[in-house]
PDB file of C-alpha atoms and ligand atoms in Angstrom:
ATOM      1  CA  MET A   1       0.000   0.000   0.000  1.00  0.00           C
ATOM      2  CA  LYS A   2       1.333   3.454  -0.949  1.00  0.00           C
ATOM      3  CA  LEU A   3       0.819   5.932   1.875  1.00  0.00           C
ATOM      4  CA  LEU A   4       1.795   9.248   0.254  1.00  0.00           C
ATOM      5  CA  GLU A   5       0.199   9.015  -3.204  1.00  0.00           C
ATOM      6  CA  GLY A   6      -0.352  12.498  -4.686  1.00  0.00           C
ATOM      7  CA  LYS A   7       1.484  14.301  -1.897  1.00  0.00           C
ATOM      8  CA  THR A   8       4.392  16.718  -2.135  1.00  0.00           C
ATOM      9  CA  VAL A   9       7.064  16.127   0.478  1.00  0.00           C
ATOM     10  CA  VAL A  10       9.939  18.522   1.185  1.00  0.00           C
ATOM     11  CA  VAL A  11      13.010  17.321   3.067  1.00  0.00           C
ATOM     12  CA  THR A  12      15.938  19.407   4.318  1.00  0.00           C
ATOM     13  CA  GLY A  13      19.462  18.013   4.478  1.00  0.00           C
ATOM     14  CA  ALA A  14      18.740  15.204   2.052  1.00  0.00           C
ATOM     15  CA  SER A  15      22.012  14.876   0.131  1.00  0.00           C
ATOM     16  CA  THR A  16      22.970  11.962   2.372  1.00  0.00           C
ATOM     17  CA  GLY A  17      22.103  10.036   5.536  1.00  0.00           C
ATOM     18  CA  ILE A  18      18.707  10.113   7.199  1.00  0.00           C
ATOM     19  CA  GLY A  19      17.313  12.900   4.994  1.00  0.00           C
ATOM     20  CA  ARG A  20      18.156  11.053   1.806  1.00  0.00           C
ATOM     21  CA  ALA A  21      16.623   7.803   3.077  1.00  0.00           C
ATOM     22  CA  ILE A  22      13.426   9.616   4.083  1.00  0.00           C
ATOM     23  CA  ALA A  23      13.203  11.436   0.731  1.00  0.00           C
ATOM     24  CA  ILE A  24      13.547   8.167  -1.201  1.00  0.00           C
ATOM     25  CA  GLY A  25      11.171   6.396   1.205  1.00  0.00           C
ATOM     26  CA  ALA A  26       8.562   9.097   0.554  1.00  0.00           C
ATOM     27  CA  ALA A  27       8.943   8.625  -3.219  1.00  0.00           C
ATOM     28  CA  GLU A  28       8.564   4.871  -2.793  1.00  0.00           C
ATOM     29  CA  HIS A  29       5.208   5.704  -1.197  1.00  0.00           C
ATOM     30  CA  GLY A  30       4.070   7.832  -4.133  1.00  0.00           C
ATOM     31  CA  ALA A  31       5.227  11.367  -3.233  1.00  0.00           C
ATOM     32  CA  ASP A  32       6.950  13.984  -5.363  1.00  0.00           C
ATOM     33  CA  VAL A  33       9.898  15.293  -3.373  1.00  0.00           C
ATOM     34  CA  ALA A  34      11.857  18.549  -3.112  1.00  0.00           C
ATOM     35  CA  ILE A  35      15.142  18.319  -1.277  1.00  0.00           C
ATOM     36  CA  ASN A  36      17.403  20.902   0.300  1.00  0.00           C
ATOM     37  CA  TYR A  37      21.118  20.408   0.932  1.00  0.00           C
ATOM     38  CA  ALA A  38      24.102  22.583   1.858  1.00  0.00           C
ATOM     39  CA  ARG A  39      27.212  21.568  -0.080  1.00  0.00           C
ATOM     40  CA  ASP A  40      27.146  18.031  -1.459  1.00  0.00           C
ATOM     41  CA  SER A  41      25.753  18.439  -4.995  1.00  0.00           C
ATOM     42  CA  ALA A  42      26.829  14.919  -6.020  1.00  0.00           C
ATOM     43  CA  GLY A  43      24.966  13.468  -3.020  1.00  0.00           C
ATOM     44  CA  ALA A  44      21.899  15.540  -3.881  1.00  0.00           C
ATOM     45  CA  GLU A  45      22.022  14.165  -7.444  1.00  0.00           C
ATOM     46  CA  GLN A  46      22.119  10.626  -6.069  1.00  0.00           C
ATOM     47  CA  CYS A  47      19.095  11.372  -3.944  1.00  0.00           C
ATOM     48  CA  ILE A  48      17.235  12.773  -6.970  1.00  0.00           C
ATOM     49  CA  ALA A  49      18.080   9.603  -8.916  1.00  0.00           C
ATOM     50  CA  GLY A  50      16.817   7.485  -5.997  1.00  0.00           C
ATOM     51  CA  ILE A  51      13.498   9.363  -6.061  1.00  0.00           C
ATOM     52  CA  GLU A  52      13.088   9.202  -9.827  1.00  0.00           C
ATOM     53  CA  VAL A  53      13.676   5.431  -9.830  1.00  0.00           C
ATOM     54  CA  HIS A  54      10.251   5.244  -8.178  1.00  0.00           C
ATOM     55  CA  GLY A  55       8.668   7.206 -11.010  1.00  0.00           C
ATOM     56  CA  ARG A  56       8.253  10.359  -8.937  1.00  0.00           C
ATOM     57  CA  ARG A  57       9.322  13.929  -9.655  1.00  0.00           C
ATOM     58  CA  ALA A  58      12.208  15.498  -7.744  1.00  0.00           C
ATOM     59  CA  ILE A  59      14.077  18.781  -7.433  1.00  0.00           C
ATOM     60  CA  ALA A  60      17.169  19.687  -5.407  1.00  0.00           C
ATOM     61  CA  ILE A  61      17.713  23.187  -4.074  1.00  0.00           C
ATOM     62  CA  ARG A  62      20.925  24.256  -2.437  1.00  0.00           C
ATOM     63  CA  GLY A  63      20.856  26.517   0.631  1.00  0.00           C
ATOM     64  CA  ASP A  64      22.065  26.965   4.182  1.00  0.00           C
ATOM     65  CA  VAL A  65      19.118  26.392   6.533  1.00  0.00           C
ATOM     66  CA  ALA A  66      20.679  28.783   9.064  1.00  0.00           C
ATOM     67  CA  ASP A  67      19.689  31.625   6.721  1.00  0.00           C
ATOM     68  CA  PRO A  68      15.956  32.423   7.039  1.00  0.00           C
ATOM     69  CA  ALA A  69      15.824  33.300   3.322  1.00  0.00           C
ATOM     70  CA  THR A  70      16.700  29.686   2.460  1.00  0.00           C
ATOM     71  CA  ALA A  71      13.397  28.507   3.923  1.00  0.00           C
ATOM     72  CA  THR A  72      11.178  30.903   1.968  1.00  0.00           C
ATOM     73  CA  ASP A  73      13.121  30.188  -1.222  1.00  0.00           C
ATOM     74  CA  PHE A  74      12.912  26.405  -0.697  1.00  0.00           C
ATOM     75  CA  ILE A  75       9.159  26.416  -0.161  1.00  0.00           C
ATOM     76  CA  ALA A  76       8.530  28.839  -3.045  1.00  0.00           C
ATOM     77  CA  ARG A  77      10.530  26.652  -5.431  1.00  0.00           C
ATOM     78  CA  ALA A  78       8.820  23.466  -4.266  1.00  0.00           C
ATOM     79  CA  VAL A  79       5.423  25.113  -4.914  1.00  0.00           C
ATOM     80  CA  GLU A  80       6.614  26.360  -8.299  1.00  0.00           C
ATOM     81  CA  ALA A  81       7.641  22.807  -9.248  1.00  0.00           C
ATOM     82  CA  PHE A  82       4.824  20.746  -7.714  1.00  0.00           C
ATOM     83  CA  GLY A  83       2.017  23.209  -6.935  1.00  0.00           C
ATOM     84  CA  LYS A  84       1.835  22.587  -3.176  1.00  0.00           C
ATOM     85  CA  VAL A  85       3.545  21.339  -0.037  1.00  0.00           C
ATOM     86  CA  ASP A  86       1.862  18.636   2.042  1.00  0.00           C
ATOM     87  CA  VAL A  87       4.709  17.403   4.223  1.00  0.00           C
ATOM     88  CA  MET A  88       7.812  19.086   5.652  1.00  0.00           C
ATOM     89  CA  VAL A  89      10.600  16.941   7.056  1.00  0.00           C
ATOM     90  CA  SER A  90      13.030  19.296   8.779  1.00  0.00           C
ATOM     91  CA  ASN A  91      16.099  17.107   9.010  1.00  0.00           C
ATOM     92  CA  ALA A  92      19.250  19.141   8.269  1.00  0.00           C
ATOM     93  CA  GLY A  93      21.639  19.113  11.197  1.00  0.00           C
ATOM     94  CA  ILE A  94      25.228  19.083  12.364  1.00  0.00           C
ATOM     95  CA  CYS A  95      26.968  17.632  15.390  1.00  0.00           C
ATOM     96  CA  PRO A  96      30.594  18.774  15.651  1.00  0.00           C
ATOM     97  CA  PHE A  97      31.576  16.798  18.768  1.00  0.00           C
ATOM     98  CA  HIS A  98      33.393  19.041  21.274  1.00  0.00           C
ATOM     99  CA  SER A  99      34.169  19.185  24.991  1.00  0.00           C
ATOM    100  CA  PHE A 100      32.097  21.591  27.095  1.00  0.00           C
ATOM    101  CA  LEU A 101      34.642  23.662  29.018  1.00  0.00           C
ATOM    102  CA  ASP A 102      36.488  24.860  25.936  1.00  0.00           C
ATOM    103  CA  MET A 103      33.584  25.001  23.480  1.00  0.00           C
ATOM    104  CA  PRO A 104      34.337  27.717  20.903  1.00  0.00           C
ATOM    105  CA  VAL A 105      31.600  30.318  20.696  1.00  0.00           C
ATOM    106  CA  GLU A 106      31.390  29.795  16.917  1.00  0.00           C
ATOM    107  CA  THR A 107      30.812  26.036  17.322  1.00  0.00           C
ATOM    108  CA  PHE A 108      28.009  26.596  19.815  1.00  0.00           C
ATOM    109  CA  GLU A 109      26.366  29.352  17.790  1.00  0.00           C
ATOM    110  CA  ARG A 110      26.638  27.560  14.432  1.00  0.00           C
ATOM    111  CA  THR A 111      25.112  24.393  15.899  1.00  0.00           C
ATOM    112  CA  MET A 112      22.212  26.374  17.345  1.00  0.00           C
ATOM    113  CA  ARG A 113      21.678  28.261  14.096  1.00  0.00           C
ATOM    114  CA  VAL A 114      21.716  25.250  11.809  1.00  0.00           C
ATOM    115  CA  ASN A 115      19.822  22.792  13.978  1.00  0.00           C
ATOM    116  CA  LEU A 116      17.328  24.900  15.918  1.00  0.00           C
ATOM    117  CA  HIS A 117      16.970  28.198  14.081  1.00  0.00           C
ATOM    118  CA  GLY A 118      17.087  26.394  10.736  1.00  0.00           C
ATOM    119  CA  GLY A 119      14.390  23.974  11.888  1.00  0.00           C
ATOM    120  CA  PHE A 120      12.222  26.857  13.092  1.00  0.00           C
ATOM    121  CA  TYR A 121      12.464  28.808   9.821  1.00  0.00           C
ATOM    122  CA  MET A 122      11.822  25.749   7.673  1.00  0.00           C
ATOM    123  CA  CYS A 123       8.801  24.580   9.687  1.00  0.00           C
ATOM    124  CA  GLN A 124       7.395  28.100   9.795  1.00  0.00           C
ATOM    125  CA  ALA A 125       7.767  28.598   6.030  1.00  0.00           C
ATOM    126  CA  ALA A 126       6.112  25.234   5.335  1.00  0.00           C
ATOM    127  CA  ALA A 127       3.306  25.981   7.803  1.00  0.00           C
ATOM    128  CA  ARG A 128       2.575  29.351   6.155  1.00  0.00           C
ATOM    129  CA  GLN A 129       2.236  27.594   2.796  1.00  0.00           C
ATOM    130  CA  MET A 130       0.026  24.838   4.263  1.00  0.00           C
ATOM    131  CA  VAL A 131      -2.276  27.390   5.930  1.00  0.00           C
ATOM    132  CA  LYS A 132      -2.581  29.234   2.602  1.00  0.00           C
ATOM    133  CA  GLN A 133      -3.468  25.973   0.826  1.00  0.00           C
ATOM    134  CA  GLY A 134      -6.151  25.254   3.428  1.00  0.00           C
ATOM    135  CA  HIS A 135      -6.031  21.457   3.439  1.00  0.00           C
ATOM    136  CA  GLY A 136      -3.804  20.653   6.388  1.00  0.00           C
ATOM    137  CA  GLY A 137      -0.434  18.972   6.339  1.00  0.00           C
ATOM    138  CA  SER A 138       2.230  17.196   8.326  1.00  0.00           C
ATOM    139  CA  ILE A 139       5.399  18.678   9.763  1.00  0.00           C
ATOM    140  CA  ILE A 140       8.106  16.398  11.107  1.00  0.00           C
ATOM    141  CA  ALA A 141      11.203  17.653  12.895  1.00  0.00           C
ATOM    142  CA  VAL A 142      14.097  15.222  13.058  1.00  0.00           C
ATOM    143  CA  SER A 143      15.024  15.587  16.712  1.00  0.00           C
ATOM    144  CA  SER A 144      16.937  12.791  18.484  1.00  0.00           C
ATOM    145  CA  ILE A 145      17.188  10.430  21.419  1.00  0.00           C
ATOM    146  CA  SER A 146      19.530  13.254  22.447  1.00  0.00           C
ATOM    147  CA  ALA A 147      16.460  15.353  23.234  1.00  0.00           C
ATOM    148  CA  LEU A 148      15.974  12.990  26.191  1.00  0.00           C
ATOM    149  CA  VAL A 149      19.510  12.149  27.319  1.00  0.00           C
ATOM    150  CA  GLY A 150      22.868  13.906  27.376  1.00  0.00           C
ATOM    151  CA  GLY A 151      26.251  13.455  25.737  1.00  0.00           C
ATOM    152  CA  GLU A 152      29.574  14.633  27.160  1.00  0.00           C
ATOM    153  CA  TYR A 153      30.697  16.049  23.812  1.00  0.00           C
ATOM    154  CA  GLN A 154      27.247  17.224  22.763  1.00  0.00           C
ATOM    155  CA  THR A 155      26.447  20.064  25.204  1.00  0.00           C
ATOM    156  CA  HIS A 156      25.848  22.410  22.269  1.00  0.00           C
ATOM    157  CA  TYR A 157      23.877  19.788  20.300  1.00  0.00           C
ATOM    158  CA  THR A 158      21.469  18.120  22.708  1.00  0.00           C
ATOM    159  CA  PRO A 159      19.691  21.421  23.569  1.00  0.00           C
ATOM    160  CA  THR A 160      18.964  21.909  19.855  1.00  0.00           C
ATOM    161  CA  LYS A 161      17.313  18.498  19.707  1.00  0.00           C
ATOM    162  CA  ALA A 162      15.256  19.116  22.863  1.00  0.00           C
ATOM    163  CA  GLY A 163      14.360  22.490  21.350  1.00  0.00           C
ATOM    164  CA  LEU A 164      13.083  20.927  18.136  1.00  0.00           C
ATOM    165  CA  HIS A 165      10.879  18.553  20.068  1.00  0.00           C
ATOM    166  CA  SER A 166       9.529  21.475  22.095  1.00  0.00           C
ATOM    167  CA  LEU A 167       8.978  23.428  18.869  1.00  0.00           C
ATOM    168  CA  MET A 168       6.817  20.599  17.526  1.00  0.00           C
ATOM    169  CA  GLN A 169       4.755  20.537  20.740  1.00  0.00           C
ATOM    170  CA  SER A 170       4.017  24.264  20.577  1.00  0.00           C
ATOM    171  CA  ALA A 171       3.508  24.264  16.800  1.00  0.00           C
ATOM    172  CA  ALA A 172       1.032  21.382  17.189  1.00  0.00           C
ATOM    173  CA  ILE A 173      -1.103  23.716  19.308  1.00  0.00           C
ATOM    174  CA  ALA A 174      -0.636  26.724  17.030  1.00  0.00           C
ATOM    175  CA  LEU A 175      -1.468  24.763  13.876  1.00  0.00           C
ATOM    176  CA  GLY A 176      -4.054  22.202  15.010  1.00  0.00           C
ATOM    177  CA  ARG A 177      -6.922  24.479  13.967  1.00  0.00           C
ATOM    178  CA  HIS A 178      -5.525  24.371  10.425  1.00  0.00           C
ATOM    179  CA  GLY A 179      -5.375  20.577  10.360  1.00  0.00           C
ATOM    180  CA  ILE A 180      -1.587  20.658  10.375  1.00  0.00           C
ATOM    181  CA  ARG A 181       0.028  17.944  12.494  1.00  0.00           C
ATOM    182  CA  CYS A 182       3.464  18.501  14.044  1.00  0.00           C
ATOM    183  CA  ASN A 183       5.566  15.665  15.406  1.00  0.00           C
ATOM    184  CA  SER A 184       9.176  14.888  16.120  1.00  0.00           C
ATOM    185  CA  LEU A 185      11.138  11.849  15.063  1.00  0.00           C
ATOM    186  CA  LEU A 186      13.810  10.801  17.559  1.00  0.00           C
ATOM    187  CA  PRO A 187      16.468   8.588  15.963  1.00  0.00           C
ATOM    188  CA  GLY A 188      18.892   6.686  18.169  1.00  0.00           C
ATOM    189  CA  THR A 189      22.422   6.129  16.876  1.00  0.00           C
ATOM    190  CA  ILE A 190      22.273   5.810  13.098  1.00  0.00           C
ATOM    191  CA  LEU A 191      25.378   5.150  11.009  1.00  0.00           C
ATOM    192  CA  THR A 192      25.908   8.245   8.832  1.00  0.00           C
ATOM    193  CA  GLU A 193      28.524  10.874   7.981  1.00  0.00           C
ATOM    194  CA  ILE A 194      27.612  12.833  11.124  1.00  0.00           C
ATOM    195  CA  ASN A 195      29.163  10.230  13.437  1.00  0.00           C
ATOM    196  CA  LYS A 196      31.624   8.477  11.125  1.00  0.00           C
ATOM    197  CA  ASP A 197      34.685   9.886  12.905  1.00  0.00           C
ATOM    198  CA  ASP A 198      33.230   9.413  16.381  1.00  0.00           C
ATOM    199  CA  LEU A 199      32.347   5.772  15.695  1.00  0.00           C
ATOM    200  CA  ALA A 200      35.679   5.063  14.000  1.00  0.00           C
ATOM    201  CA  ASP A 201      36.810   4.513  17.593  1.00  0.00           C
ATOM    202  CA  GLU A 202      36.210   0.757  17.838  1.00  0.00           C
ATOM    203  CA  ALA A 203      35.672   0.814  21.607  1.00  0.00           C
ATOM    204  CA  LYS A 204      33.046   3.563  21.369  1.00  0.00           C
ATOM    205  CA  ARG A 205      31.247   1.804  18.539  1.00  0.00           C
ATOM    206  CA  LYS A 206      31.152  -1.507  20.432  1.00  0.00           C
ATOM    207  CA  TYR A 207      29.844   0.316  23.511  1.00  0.00           C
ATOM    208  CA  MET A 208      27.081   2.024  21.512  1.00  0.00           C
ATOM    209  CA  GLU A 209      26.116  -1.257  19.827  1.00  0.00           C
ATOM    210  CA  GLY A 210      26.027  -2.974  23.198  1.00  0.00           C
ATOM    211  CA  ARG A 211      23.413  -0.507  24.423  1.00  0.00           C
ATOM    212  CA  VAL A 212      20.915  -1.516  21.736  1.00  0.00           C
ATOM    213  CA  PRO A 213      18.573  -4.406  22.641  1.00  0.00           C
ATOM    214  CA  LEU A 214      17.941  -5.075  18.932  1.00  0.00           C
ATOM    215  CA  GLY A 215      21.667  -5.761  18.640  1.00  0.00           C
ATOM    216  CA  ARG A 216      22.845  -3.279  16.010  1.00  0.00           C
ATOM    217  CA  LEU A 217      23.200   0.424  15.337  1.00  0.00           C
ATOM    218  CA  GLY A 218      20.639   1.929  12.988  1.00  0.00           C
ATOM    219  CA  VAL A 219      20.974   2.630   9.280  1.00  0.00           C
ATOM    220  CA  PRO A 220      19.306   5.616   7.561  1.00  0.00           C
ATOM    221  CA  GLU A 221      16.669   3.379   5.930  1.00  0.00           C
ATOM    222  CA  ASP A 222      15.400   2.475   9.435  1.00  0.00           C
ATOM    223  CA  MET A 223      14.051   6.044   9.656  1.00  0.00           C
ATOM    224  CA  ALA A 224      12.064   5.998   6.407  1.00  0.00           C
ATOM    225  CA  GLY A 225       9.094   3.913   7.599  1.00  0.00           C
ATOM    226  CA  PRO A 226       8.509   5.916  10.801  1.00  0.00           C
ATOM    227  CA  ALA A 227       8.770   9.203   8.861  1.00  0.00           C
ATOM    228  CA  VAL A 228       6.365   8.003   6.154  1.00  0.00           C
ATOM    229  CA  PHE A 229       3.938   6.912   8.873  1.00  0.00           C
ATOM    230  CA  LEU A 230       4.000  10.348  10.565  1.00  0.00           C
ATOM    231  CA  ALA A 231       3.629  12.025   7.167  1.00  0.00           C
ATOM    232  CA  SER A 232       0.679   9.901   6.143  1.00  0.00           C
ATOM    233  CA  ASP A 233      -3.020   9.843   6.950  1.00  0.00           C
ATOM    234  CA  MET A 234      -2.368   6.675   8.992  1.00  0.00           C
ATOM    235  CA  ALA A 235      -1.180   9.169  11.623  1.00  0.00           C
ATOM    236  CA  ARG A 236      -4.165  11.506  11.165  1.00  0.00           C
ATOM    237  CA  TYR A 237      -4.810  11.814  14.940  1.00  0.00           C
ATOM    238  CA  VAL A 238      -1.116  12.005  15.919  1.00  0.00           C
ATOM    239  CA  THR A 239       0.159  15.484  16.723  1.00  0.00           C
ATOM    240  CA  GLY A 240       2.562  16.898  19.311  1.00  0.00           C
ATOM    241  CA  ALA A 241       4.035  13.424  19.649  1.00  0.00           C
ATOM    242  CA  ALA A 242       7.606  12.137  19.646  1.00  0.00           C
ATOM    243  CA  LEU A 243       8.440   8.854  17.926  1.00  0.00           C
ATOM    244  CA  LEU A 244      11.611   7.316  19.330  1.00  0.00           C
ATOM    245  CA  VAL A 245      13.310   5.001  16.802  1.00  0.00           C
ATOM    246  CA  ASP A 246      16.416   3.706  18.545  1.00  0.00           C
ATOM    247  CA  GLY A 247      16.350  -0.104  18.603  1.00  0.00           C
ATOM    248  CA  GLY A 248      15.453   0.144  22.293  1.00  0.00           C
ATOM    249  CA  ALA A 249      18.607   1.978  23.414  1.00  0.00           C
ATOM    250  CA  PHE A 250      16.811   4.540  25.575  1.00  0.00           C
ATOM    251  CA  VAL A 251      15.029   2.046  27.816  1.00  0.00           C
ATOM    252  CA  ASN A 252      18.141  -0.122  28.295  1.00  0.00           C
ATOM    253  CA  LEU A 253      19.279   0.889  31.771  1.00  0.00           C
ATOM    254  CA  GLN A 254      20.445  -2.583  32.862  1.00  0.00           C
TER     255      GLN A 254
HETATM  256  N1  NDP B   1      22.997   9.869  12.731  1.00  0.00           N
HETATM  257  C1  NDP B   1      22.497   9.831  13.956  1.00  0.00           C
HETATM  258  O1  NDP B   1      22.900   9.001  14.812  1.00  0.00           O
HETATM  259  C2  NDP B   1      21.437  10.781  14.350  1.00  0.00           C
HETATM  260  C3  NDP B   1      21.116  11.886  13.606  1.00  0.00           C
HETATM  261  N2  NDP B   1      20.103  12.725  14.028  1.00  0.00           N
HETATM  262  C4  NDP B   1      19.738  13.890  13.271  1.00  0.00           C
HETATM  263  O2  NDP B   1      19.347  13.508  11.976  1.00  0.00           O
HETATM  264  C5  NDP B   1      19.595  14.587  11.078  1.00  0.00           C
HETATM  265  C6  NDP B   1      20.348  14.045   9.870  1.00  0.00           C
HETATM  266  O3  NDP B   1      21.589  13.550  10.327  1.00  0.00           O
HETATM  267  P1  NDP B   1      22.465  12.492   9.539  1.00  0.00           P
HETATM  268  O4  NDP B   1      21.751  11.992   8.377  1.00  0.00           O
HETATM  269  O5  NDP B   1      22.967  11.567  10.555  1.00  0.00           O
HETATM  270  O6  NDP B   1      23.678  13.442   9.118  1.00  0.00           O
HETATM  271  P2  NDP B   1      24.551  13.562   7.791  1.00  0.00           P
HETATM  272  O7  NDP B   1      25.752  14.328   8.204  1.00  0.00           O
HETATM  273  O8  NDP B   1      24.708  12.239   7.172  1.00  0.00           O
HETATM  274  O9  NDP B   1      23.636  14.474   6.845  1.00  0.00           O
HETATM  275  C7  NDP B   1      23.358  15.786   7.190  1.00  0.00           C
HETATM  276  C8  NDP B   1      22.575  16.437   6.086  1.00  0.00           C
HETATM  277  O10 NDP B   1      22.257  17.768   6.503  1.00  0.00           O
HETATM  278  C9  NDP B   1      22.734  18.679   5.526  1.00  0.00           C
HETATM  279  N3  NDP B   1      23.142  19.935   6.151  1.00  0.00           N
HETATM  280  C10 NDP B   1      24.088  20.149   7.091  1.00  0.00           C
HETATM  281  N4  NDP B   1      24.169  21.436   7.386  1.00  0.00           N
HETATM  282  C11 NDP B   1      23.258  22.074   6.608  1.00  0.00           C
HETATM  283  C12 NDP B   1      22.879  23.412   6.442  1.00  0.00           C
HETATM  284  N5  NDP B   1      23.444  24.388   7.145  1.00  0.00           N
HETATM  285  N6  NDP B   1      21.907  23.694   5.544  1.00  0.00           N
HETATM  286  C13 NDP B   1      21.321  22.723   4.809  1.00  0.00           C
HETATM  287  N7  NDP B   1      21.643  21.430   4.924  1.00  0.00           N
HETATM  288  C14 NDP B   1      22.609  21.109   5.812  1.00  0.00           C
HETATM  289  C15 NDP B   1      23.884  17.991   4.839  1.00  0.00           C
HETATM  290  O11 NDP B   1      24.072  18.575   3.559  1.00  0.00           O
HETATM  291  P3  NDP B   1      25.517  18.591   2.826  1.00  0.00           P
HETATM  292  O12 NDP B   1      26.047  17.186   2.945  1.00  0.00           O
HETATM  293  O13 NDP B   1      25.183  18.998   1.445  1.00  0.00           O
HETATM  294  O14 NDP B   1      26.362  19.555   3.579  1.00  0.00           O
HETATM  295  C16 NDP B   1      23.347  16.565   4.785  1.00  0.00           C
HETATM  296  O15 NDP B   1      22.464  16.439   3.704  1.00  0.00           O
HETATM  297  C17 NDP B   1      20.352  15.644  11.869  1.00  0.00           C
HETATM  298  O16 NDP B   1      19.453  16.646  12.264  1.00  0.00           O
HETATM  299  C18 NDP B   1      20.861  14.884  13.069  1.00  0.00           C
HETATM  300  O17 NDP B   1      21.020  15.705  14.175  1.00  0.00           O
HETATM  301  C19 NDP B   1      19.398  12.469  15.157  1.00  0.00           C
HETATM  302  C20 NDP B   1      19.694  11.387  15.917  1.00  0.00           C
HETATM  303  C21 NDP B   1      20.735  10.469  15.586  1.00  0.00           C
HETATM  304  C1  LIG B   2      25.808  12.320  15.987  1.00  0.00           C
HETATM  305  C2  LIG B   2      25.556  11.324  17.052  1.00  0.00           C
HETATM  306  O1  LIG B   2      26.138  10.099  16.775  1.00  0.00           O
HETATM  307  C3  LIG B   2      24.129  11.049  17.193  1.00  0.00           C
HETATM  308  O2  LIG B   2      23.381  12.224  17.173  1.00  0.00           O
HETATM  309  C4  LIG B   2      22.310  12.019  17.886  1.00  0.00           C
HETATM  310  O3  LIG B   2      21.409  12.813  17.942  1.00  0.00           O
HETATM  311  C5  LIG B   2      22.362  10.713  18.586  1.00  0.00           C
HETATM  312  O4  LIG B   2      22.036  10.835  19.898  1.00  0.00           O
HETATM  313  C6  LIG B   2      23.761  10.298  18.433  1.00  0.00           C
HETATM  314  O5  LIG B   2      24.527  10.765  19.533  1.00  0.00           O
END
């Protein structure tokens, strides 16, 4: 069964990793897809090819989500190409691991601007378009298990993920009257570029794997099904919720 037939889905940070897997997963379920990315044009092309393989239309638009103008441009160009926006997946993010006591101001501020400010501008721009269209929609912020638990080298990052979850809770209230649902997706540890260096440390990787009751770290494709579900009418009464997709890591105290 195709869950997103006839819908337009927009995904930020989709040149690789979780965003790319969600964009292709949406196409597999019948959606046309517009993707945003920052630098990796070759990766964006691969994502476009992965969407088109499913017979769906795709466009890639380059832009830094930290700049508010990127969000208005992205939505305008998605509407120009496909006529509407039904689903926003705000996924773009960075996690430059760093110790707390000597965190450079620029590292803290850039992480906040990309992850939290960027998520705010993108969700707001999509919501404005959905309100104008008048037939509801679904907004998904890619938050993290890190919204719920800390990380020694993530003191600048985990607040952005908690902030995105909080943004979805408040936006769910602000937008419910328009039939727009707002939810957050909370991935656990997923093998992507963002943690390649961190998990190159064999001991750390083994430790992280050992925390997962399902016995392995995640892969980007593990996020596609949960995102498609939240995007689809199967989740028509789900708003303000957080869907944790972590192989059970969070509940594994002992
Ligand atoms: N991997 C994990 O374990 C987890 C990841 N997450 C979250 O999932 C999201 C995706 O992460 P993941 O796939 O792992 O990471 P990747 O590093 O693999 O991909 C990040 C994507 O975001 C894009 N991006 C980065 N900065 C910007 C920017 N300023 N403007 C626009 N696009 C940007 C990148 O584009 P480009 O390559 O073109 O620069 C790329 O497409 C992030 O928000 C992350 O915090 C949450 C929990 C766990
Ligand atoms: C980048 C990390 O590996 C990843 O990011 C998250 O949000 C997860 O909690 C992991 O720590």
